[in-house]
Amino acid sequence: MPLDLAPYECSGAAVLSWTDPAALAPHDFEQIALQLTGHARAVATDVRHRADILD
């Protein structure tokens, strides 16, 4: 099943648009890092699966 890219695109856009690092607490940055890591792993798994199909 293909992943819905919209949440990943929104997360990326939100992260890239920040201009004031003081707007977030340190634990917010940790949570964002965990979410982005989870998203990246999910995308990597999807890419690996699709690459395996091509072999």
Coordinates of C-alpha atoms in Angstrom, one line a residue:
M1 CA 0.0 0.0 0.0
P2 CA 1.5 3.4 -1.0
L3 CA 2.2 5.9 1.7
D4 CA 0.2 9.1 1.8
L5 CA 2.8 11.8 1.1
A6 CA 0.8 14.8 2.4
P7 CA 1.7 14.5 6.1
Y8 CA 5.4 14.1 5.2
E9 CA 5.3 17.1 2.9
C10 CA 3.5 19.2 5.6
S11 CA 6.0 18.2 8.2
G12 CA 8.9 19.1 6.0
A13 CA 7.4 22.4 5.0
A14 CA 6.7 23.3 8.6
V15 CA 10.3 22.5 9.7
L16 CA 11.8 24.4 6.8
S17 CA 9.7 27.5 7.5
W18 CA 10.8 28.1 11.1
T19 CA 12.7 31.3 11.6
D20 CA 12.6 31.6 15.4
P21 CA 14.2 28.7 17.3
A22 CA 13.0 30.2 20.6
A23 CA 9.4 29.5 19.5
L24 CA 9.8 25.9 20.5
A25 CA 11.0 24.2 23.7
P26 CA 13.9 21.7 23.6
H27 CA 11.5 18.7 24.0
D28 CA 9.6 19.9 21.0
F29 CA 12.7 19.6 18.9
E30 CA 13.2 16.1 20.3
Q31 CA 9.6 15.1 19.3
I32 CA 10.0 16.6 15.9
A33 CA 13.2 14.6 15.4
L34 CA 11.5 11.4 16.5
Q35 CA 8.6 12.0 14.1
L36 CA 10.9 12.8 11.2
T37 CA 13.0 9.7 11.9
G38 CA 9.8 7.6 11.9
H39 CA 8.6 9.1 8.7
A40 CA 12.0 8.6 7.0
R41 CA 12.1 5.0 8.1
A42 CA 8.6 4.4 6.7
V43 CA 9.5 6.0 3.4
A44 CA 12.8 4.0 3.3
T45 CA 10.8 0.8 3.9
D46 CA 8.4 1.7 1.1
V47 CA 11.3 2.4 -1.3
R48 CA 13.0 -0.9 -0.5
H49 CA 9.8 -2.8 -1.0
R50 CA 9.3 -1.2 -4.4
A51 CA 12.9 -1.8 -5.4
D52 CA 12.6 -5.4 -4.5
I53 CA 9.6 -5.7 -6.8
L54 CA 11.8 -4.4 -9.7
D55 CA 14.4 -7.1 -9.1

